[in-house]
Coordinates of C-alpha atoms and ligand atoms in Angstrom, one line a residue:
X13 CA 86.4 280.9 121.6
X14 CA 88.2 278.2 119.7
X15 CA 91.4 280.2 119.6
X16 CA 91.3 280.8 123.3
X17 CA 91.0 277.1 124.0
X18 CA 94.0 276.5 121.8
X19 CA 96.0 279.0 123.8
X20 CA 95.1 277.5 127.1
X21 CA 96.0 274.0 125.8
X22 CA 99.3 275.2 124.4
X23 CA 100.2 277.0 127.7
X24 CA 99.4 273.8 129.6
X25 CA 101.5 271.7 127.3
X26 CA 104.5 274.1 127.6
X27 CA 104.2 273.9 131.4
X28 CA 104.2 270.1 131.3
X29 CA 107.2 270.1 129.0
X30 CA 109.1 272.5 131.2
X31 CA 108.3 270.5 134.3
X32 CA 109.4 267.3 132.7
X33 CA 112.7 268.9 131.6
X34 CA 113.4 270.0 135.2
X35 CA 112.5 266.6 136.6
X36 CA 114.4 264.5 134.1
X37 CA 117.4 266.8 133.2
X38 CA 119.3 265.6 136.2
X39 CA 119.2 262.1 134.8
X40 CA 120.7 262.9 131.5
X41 CA 124.1 261.3 131.3
X42 CA 127.1 263.1 129.8
X43 CA 127.7 260.3 127.3
X44 CA 124.5 258.4 126.5
X45 CA 124.6 254.8 127.3
X46 CA 128.0 255.1 129.0
X47 CA 127.6 254.7 132.8
X48 CA 131.3 255.3 133.5
X49 CA 131.0 259.0 133.1
X50 CA 128.0 259.7 135.3
X51 CA 128.4 262.7 137.5
X52 CA 124.7 262.8 138.6
X53 CA 123.8 264.3 142.0
X54 CA 120.9 261.8 141.9
X55 CA 123.2 258.9 142.4
X56 CA 125.2 259.7 145.5
X57 CA 127.7 257.1 146.6
X58 CA 129.1 258.8 149.6
X59 CA 128.2 261.0 152.6
X60 CA 127.6 263.9 152.6
X61 CA 126.1 263.6 149.0
X62 CA 123.6 261.0 150.3
X63 CA 122.3 263.3 153.0
X64 CA 122.1 266.3 150.6
X65 CA 120.1 264.2 148.2
X66 CA 117.6 263.2 150.8
X67 CA 117.1 266.8 151.9
X68 CA 116.8 268.0 148.3
X69 CA 114.2 265.4 147.6
X70 CA 112.1 266.4 150.7
X71 CA 112.3 270.0 149.6
X72 CA 111.4 269.1 146.0
X73 CA 108.5 267.0 147.2
X74 CA 107.1 269.8 149.3
X75 CA 107.5 272.2 146.4
X76 CA 105.9 269.8 144.0
X77 CA 102.8 269.5 146.2
X78 CA 102.6 273.3 146.4
X79 CA 103.0 273.5 142.6
X80 CA 100.3 270.9 142.0
X81 CA 97.8 272.7 144.4
X82 CA 98.4 276.2 143.0
X83 CA 98.5 275.1 139.3
X84 CA 95.4 272.9 139.9
X85 CA 93.4 275.8 141.4
X86 CA 94.6 278.0 138.6
X87 CA 93.5 275.5 135.9
X88 CA 90.2 275.0 137.7
X89 CA 89.5 278.7 137.8
X90 CA 90.4 279.1 134.2
X91 CA 88.1 276.4 133.1
X92 CA 85.2 276.8 135.5
X93 CA 84.9 280.6 135.2
X94 CA 85.9 281.0 131.5
X95 CA 83.9 283.4 129.4
X96 CA 80.7 281.8 128.0
X97 CA 78.4 282.9 125.2
X98 CA 75.7 285.0 126.7
X99 CA 77.7 286.1 129.8
X100 CA 77.0 289.7 130.8
X101 CA 80.1 291.9 130.7
X102 CA 79.5 292.9 134.3
X103 CA 82.1 292.5 137.2
X104 CA 81.8 289.3 139.3
X105 CA 81.1 289.6 143.0
X106 CA 84.1 291.0 144.9
X107 CA 85.2 289.4 148.2
X108 CA 87.0 291.5 150.9
X109 CA 88.3 290.8 154.4
X110 CA 87.8 287.1 154.9
X111 CA 89.7 286.4 158.1
X112 CA 89.7 282.6 157.5
X113 CA 91.2 282.9 154.0
X114 CA 93.8 285.4 155.0
X115 CA 94.8 283.4 158.1
X116 CA 95.1 280.3 156.0
X117 CA 97.3 281.8 153.3
X118 CA 99.5 283.4 156.0
X119 CA 99.9 280.6 158.5
X120 CA 100.3 277.7 156.2
X121 CA 103.3 279.2 154.2
X122 CA 105.0 280.2 157.5
X123 CA 104.7 276.6 158.7
X124 CA 106.1 275.3 155.4
X125 CA 109.0 277.7 155.4
X126 CA 109.7 276.8 159.0
X127 CA 109.8 273.1 158.2
X128 CA 112.2 273.8 155.2
X129 CA 114.5 275.9 157.4
X130 CA 114.7 273.2 160.1
X131 CA 115.4 270.4 157.7
X132 CA 118.1 272.4 155.8
X133 CA 119.8 273.5 159.0
X134 CA 119.9 270.0 160.4
X135 CA 121.6 268.8 157.2
X136 CA 124.1 271.7 157.1
X137 CA 124.9 271.2 160.8
X138 CA 125.4 267.4 160.4
X139 CA 127.9 268.0 157.6
X140 CA 129.8 270.9 159.1
X141 CA 130.1 269.6 162.6
X142 CA 131.6 266.3 161.6
X143 CA 134.9 265.8 163.5
X144 CA 137.7 264.0 161.9
X145 CA 138.2 260.5 163.5
X146 CA 141.8 259.4 164.1
X147 CA 141.5 257.1 161.2
X148 CA 140.7 259.9 158.7
X149 CA 142.9 260.6 155.8
X150 CA 144.0 264.3 155.6
X151 CA 144.6 265.9 152.2
X152 CA 145.1 269.5 151.0
X153 CA 143.8 270.4 147.6
X154 CA 145.1 273.5 146.0
X155 CA 143.3 275.0 143.0
X156 CA 145.5 276.5 140.3
X157 CA 144.7 277.9 136.9
X158 CA 143.9 275.2 135.7
X159 CA 144.8 272.1 137.6
X160 CA 144.5 270.6 141.1
X161 CA 147.5 270.2 143.3
X162 CA 146.9 267.4 145.9
X163 CA 149.0 267.0 149.0
X164 CA 148.9 264.4 151.8
X165 CA 151.0 266.1 154.5
X166 CA 150.9 263.2 156.9
X167 CA 151.7 260.6 154.2
X168 CA 154.3 262.8 152.5
X169 CA 152.7 262.5 149.1
X170 CA 152.2 265.2 146.4
X171 CA 150.3 264.5 143.3
X172 CA 147.9 266.3 140.8
X173 CA 144.4 266.1 139.5
X174 CA 143.7 262.7 141.0
X175 CA 142.6 262.4 144.6
X176 CA 143.1 258.9 145.9
X177 CA 141.1 257.9 149.0
X178 CA 140.2 254.7 150.8
X179 CA 136.7 253.4 150.8
X180 CA 134.9 253.1 154.1
X181 CA 133.9 249.4 154.0
X182 CA 132.3 247.2 156.6
X183 CA 135.5 247.2 158.7
X184 CA 135.2 250.8 159.7
X185 CA 134.8 254.4 158.9
X186 CA 137.8 256.0 157.1
X187 CA 136.6 259.4 155.8
X188 CA 138.9 261.8 154.0
X189 CA 139.0 265.4 155.3
X190 CA 140.1 268.0 152.7
X191 CA 141.6 271.4 153.2
X192 CA 140.9 273.6 150.2
X193 CA 143.2 276.4 149.2
X194 CA 143.7 278.4 146.0
X195 CA 147.0 279.6 144.5
X196 CA 145.4 282.3 142.4
X197 CA 141.7 282.9 141.8
X198 CA 138.5 281.5 143.1
X199 CA 137.7 277.9 142.1
X200 CA 135.2 275.4 143.4
X201 CA 135.7 271.7 144.2
X202 CA 132.9 269.5 143.1
X203 CA 132.5 265.8 142.7
X204 CA 128.7 265.4 142.4
X205 CA 128.5 261.8 143.6
X206 CA 130.5 262.4 146.7
X207 CA 129.6 265.8 148.1
X208 CA 128.2 269.3 147.5
X209 CA 130.3 272.1 146.0
X210 CA 132.9 273.8 148.2
X211 CA 134.4 277.1 147.0
X212 CA 138.2 277.3 146.8
X213 CA 139.1 280.9 147.7
X214 CA 142.5 282.7 147.7
X215 CA 143.8 283.5 151.2
X216 CA 141.3 281.3 152.9
X217 CA 141.1 277.7 153.8
X218 CA 137.8 275.9 153.4
X219 CA 137.1 272.5 154.8
X220 CA 135.1 269.5 153.6
X221 CA 135.0 265.8 153.9
X222 CA 133.9 262.8 151.9
X223 CA 133.3 259.2 152.9
X224 CA 132.7 257.0 149.8
X225 CA 131.8 253.4 150.4
X226 CA 132.1 252.0 146.9
X227 CA 135.5 251.7 145.2
X228 CA 135.7 253.3 141.7
X229 CA 136.6 256.5 139.9
X230 CA 134.4 259.5 140.4
X231 CA 134.6 262.5 138.1
X232 CA 134.4 266.0 139.2
X233 CA 135.2 269.5 138.0
X234 CA 135.9 273.0 138.9
X235 CA 132.5 274.6 139.5
X236 CA 133.4 278.3 139.6
X237 CA 134.4 280.2 136.5
X238 CA 138.2 280.8 136.8
X239 CA 139.4 281.8 133.4
X240 CA 139.9 280.4 129.9
X241 CA 140.3 276.7 130.8
X242 CA 137.8 276.5 133.6
X243 CA 136.0 273.8 131.6
X244 CA 139.1 271.7 131.5
X245 CA 139.9 271.9 135.2
X246 CA 138.7 268.3 135.7
X247 CA 139.2 266.2 138.7
X248 CA 139.1 262.4 139.4
X249 CA 138.6 260.9 142.8
X250 CA 139.8 257.3 142.8
X251 CA 138.3 255.3 145.7
X252 CA 140.3 252.2 146.7
X253 CA 139.6 249.4 149.0
X254 CA 141.6 250.2 152.2
X255 CA 144.5 247.8 151.6
X256 CA 144.8 248.9 148.0
X257 CA 144.9 252.5 149.1
X258 CA 147.9 251.7 151.4
X259 CA 149.7 250.1 148.5
X260 CA 149.0 253.2 146.4
X261 CA 150.4 255.4 149.2
X262 CA 153.5 253.3 149.5
X263 CA 154.2 253.6 145.8
X264 CA 153.6 257.3 145.8
X265 CA 156.0 257.8 148.8
X266 CA 158.9 256.5 146.8
X267 CA 161.3 258.9 145.2
X268 CA 161.3 259.0 141.4
X269 CA 162.5 255.8 139.8
X270 CA 166.2 255.8 139.1
X271 CA 165.5 254.1 135.8
X272 CA 168.4 255.2 133.5
X273 CA 166.9 253.9 130.2
X274 CA 166.4 257.5 128.9
X275 CA 169.6 259.4 129.6
X276 CA 169.2 261.8 126.7
X277 CA 165.7 262.8 127.7
X278 CA 166.8 263.3 131.3
X279 CA 169.5 265.6 130.0
X280 CA 167.1 267.6 127.9
X281 CA 164.6 267.9 130.8
X282 CA 167.2 269.1 133.3
X283 CA 168.9 271.5 130.8
X284 CA 165.6 273.3 130.1
X285 CA 163.5 275.4 132.4
X286 CA 161.1 272.4 133.0
X287 CA 162.8 272.1 136.4
X288 CA 161.7 275.6 137.4
X289 CA 158.1 274.6 137.5
X290 CA 158.0 270.9 138.1
X291 CA 159.2 268.7 141.0
X292 CA 160.6 265.2 140.5
X293 CA 161.5 264.0 143.9
X294 CA 165.0 262.8 144.5
X295 CA 166.3 265.0 141.7
X296 CA 167.3 268.7 141.4
X297 CA 163.9 269.5 139.8
X298 CA 162.0 271.2 142.7
X299 CA 159.7 273.7 140.9
X300 CA 156.4 274.3 142.6
X301 CA 154.4 276.2 139.9
X302 CA 153.3 273.2 137.8
X303 CA 152.2 269.7 138.8
X304 CA 154.6 267.3 140.5
X305 CA 155.8 264.7 138.0
X306 CA 157.4 262.2 140.3
X307 CA 154.8 259.5 139.5
X308 CA 153.4 261.1 136.3
X309 CA 152.8 257.7 134.7
X310 CA 150.6 256.5 137.5
X311 CA 148.0 259.1 136.4
X312 CA 145.3 258.4 133.8
X313 CA 145.1 261.9 132.3
X314 CA 147.2 264.9 131.3
X315 CA 146.6 268.6 131.8
X316 CA 143.9 268.1 134.4
X317 CA 141.7 265.8 132.3
X318 CA 142.3 267.6 129.0
X319 CA 143.6 264.4 127.4
X320 CA 144.3 260.8 128.3
X321 CA 147.8 260.1 129.3
X322 CA 149.1 258.3 126.2
X323 CA 152.5 258.5 124.4
X324 CA 151.0 260.5 121.5
X325 CA 149.3 263.0 123.8
X326 CA 152.3 263.4 126.0
X327 CA 154.4 264.1 122.8
X328 CA 151.8 266.6 121.6
X329 CA 151.6 268.2 125.1
X330 CA 155.4 268.8 125.3
X331 CA 155.7 269.9 121.7
X332 CA 152.9 272.5 122.0
X333 CA 150.8 272.6 125.1
X334 CA 148.4 275.2 123.6
X335 CA 147.3 272.5 121.1
X336 CA 145.8 270.5 123.9
X337 CA 144.8 273.3 126.3
X338 CA 144.6 276.7 124.8
X339 CA 145.6 279.4 127.3
X340 CA 147.4 277.0 129.7
X341 CA 150.4 278.3 131.5
X342 CA 152.9 275.7 130.4
X343 CA 155.1 277.3 127.7
X344 CA 156.2 275.8 124.4
X345 CA 159.8 274.9 125.0
X346 CA 160.6 274.9 121.3
X347 CA 162.1 271.4 121.4
X348 CA 163.0 269.5 118.3
X349 CA 161.1 266.4 117.4
X350 CA 164.0 264.3 118.6
X351 CA 164.2 266.1 121.9
X352 CA 160.5 265.8 122.4
X353 CA 160.7 262.0 121.9
X354 CA 163.6 261.9 124.3
X355 CA 161.8 263.8 127.0
X356 CA 158.7 261.7 126.6
X357 CA 160.9 258.5 127.0
X358 CA 162.3 260.0 130.2
X359 CA 158.9 261.0 131.6
X360 CA 157.6 257.5 130.9
X361 CA 160.2 256.2 133.3
X362 CA 158.4 258.1 136.1
X363 CA 156.0 255.4 137.1
Ligands
LIG5 CU1 139.0 276.5 138.5 CU2 137.0 277.0 137.3

């Protein structure tokens, strides 16, 4: 008897623990105490993430009620009808064919499922049917192994790994509509605080939109396994107040700076095959395979978030990219220390 009670208690505790994990896991932050790196879906700061959260909470609430009712009945039955000393070993009375009970457990779940379908469909339709207003910013995001190419065809801007968008403030709605394409394998575009995941599939164009209201930097990542460095295919969305966004766009539209303070580095860069993969606008470097470097120094990170964009990291990256991102497709150009320093000096003119 005693042993059986212990077992029931242990099972109940395990259940409670698992439930608590499920409920609270979403609130665990990547770096404890550091609110900058939060990527929680429970703190949406944009449509459609907001609407998705509301739908999820409604679904969770309905499921929680069902869980409590079912688990409660189960616990009640376990306790109320447990084996007692002196019980006969005979079978309890068997109940067959109760129309009321059968109707109840058929009709009620159908109604619940119907409500869930309607709620979900309404959310999906709201998000998918949204038409781009004339004020919308249009961007194309291309997934590559393992970085993000970002183009603004109407603004004539090409950049990488940082999607800059305006905030929709009190003055009006200015959402950003994204076309998602892949240059190689399947990826998935996910910035948890802004929107749900959207797959990025070769030979197909998927569409999505975001409309953040609060300026700031939002972290995201590739959410579909795409090879060795899938985990370091990170993404930042920088949300600017509208006038600041216009300033950013003006700067990005400029050709590369004609700063001639690093002539040796420039020479090394153009004498090597760097130019086959990278574009620097206004120069003969027009490669399309790797990220556009025209305004490299305006970006906060290197190699799609693998390292902060500092002089030391830039040096390490050019000397041996595999040291920062094992498996990445940028080759080691076998430059000497002196050449590496020269190239770094040149790249740092690309503001
Ligand atoms: Cu791209 Cu995972």
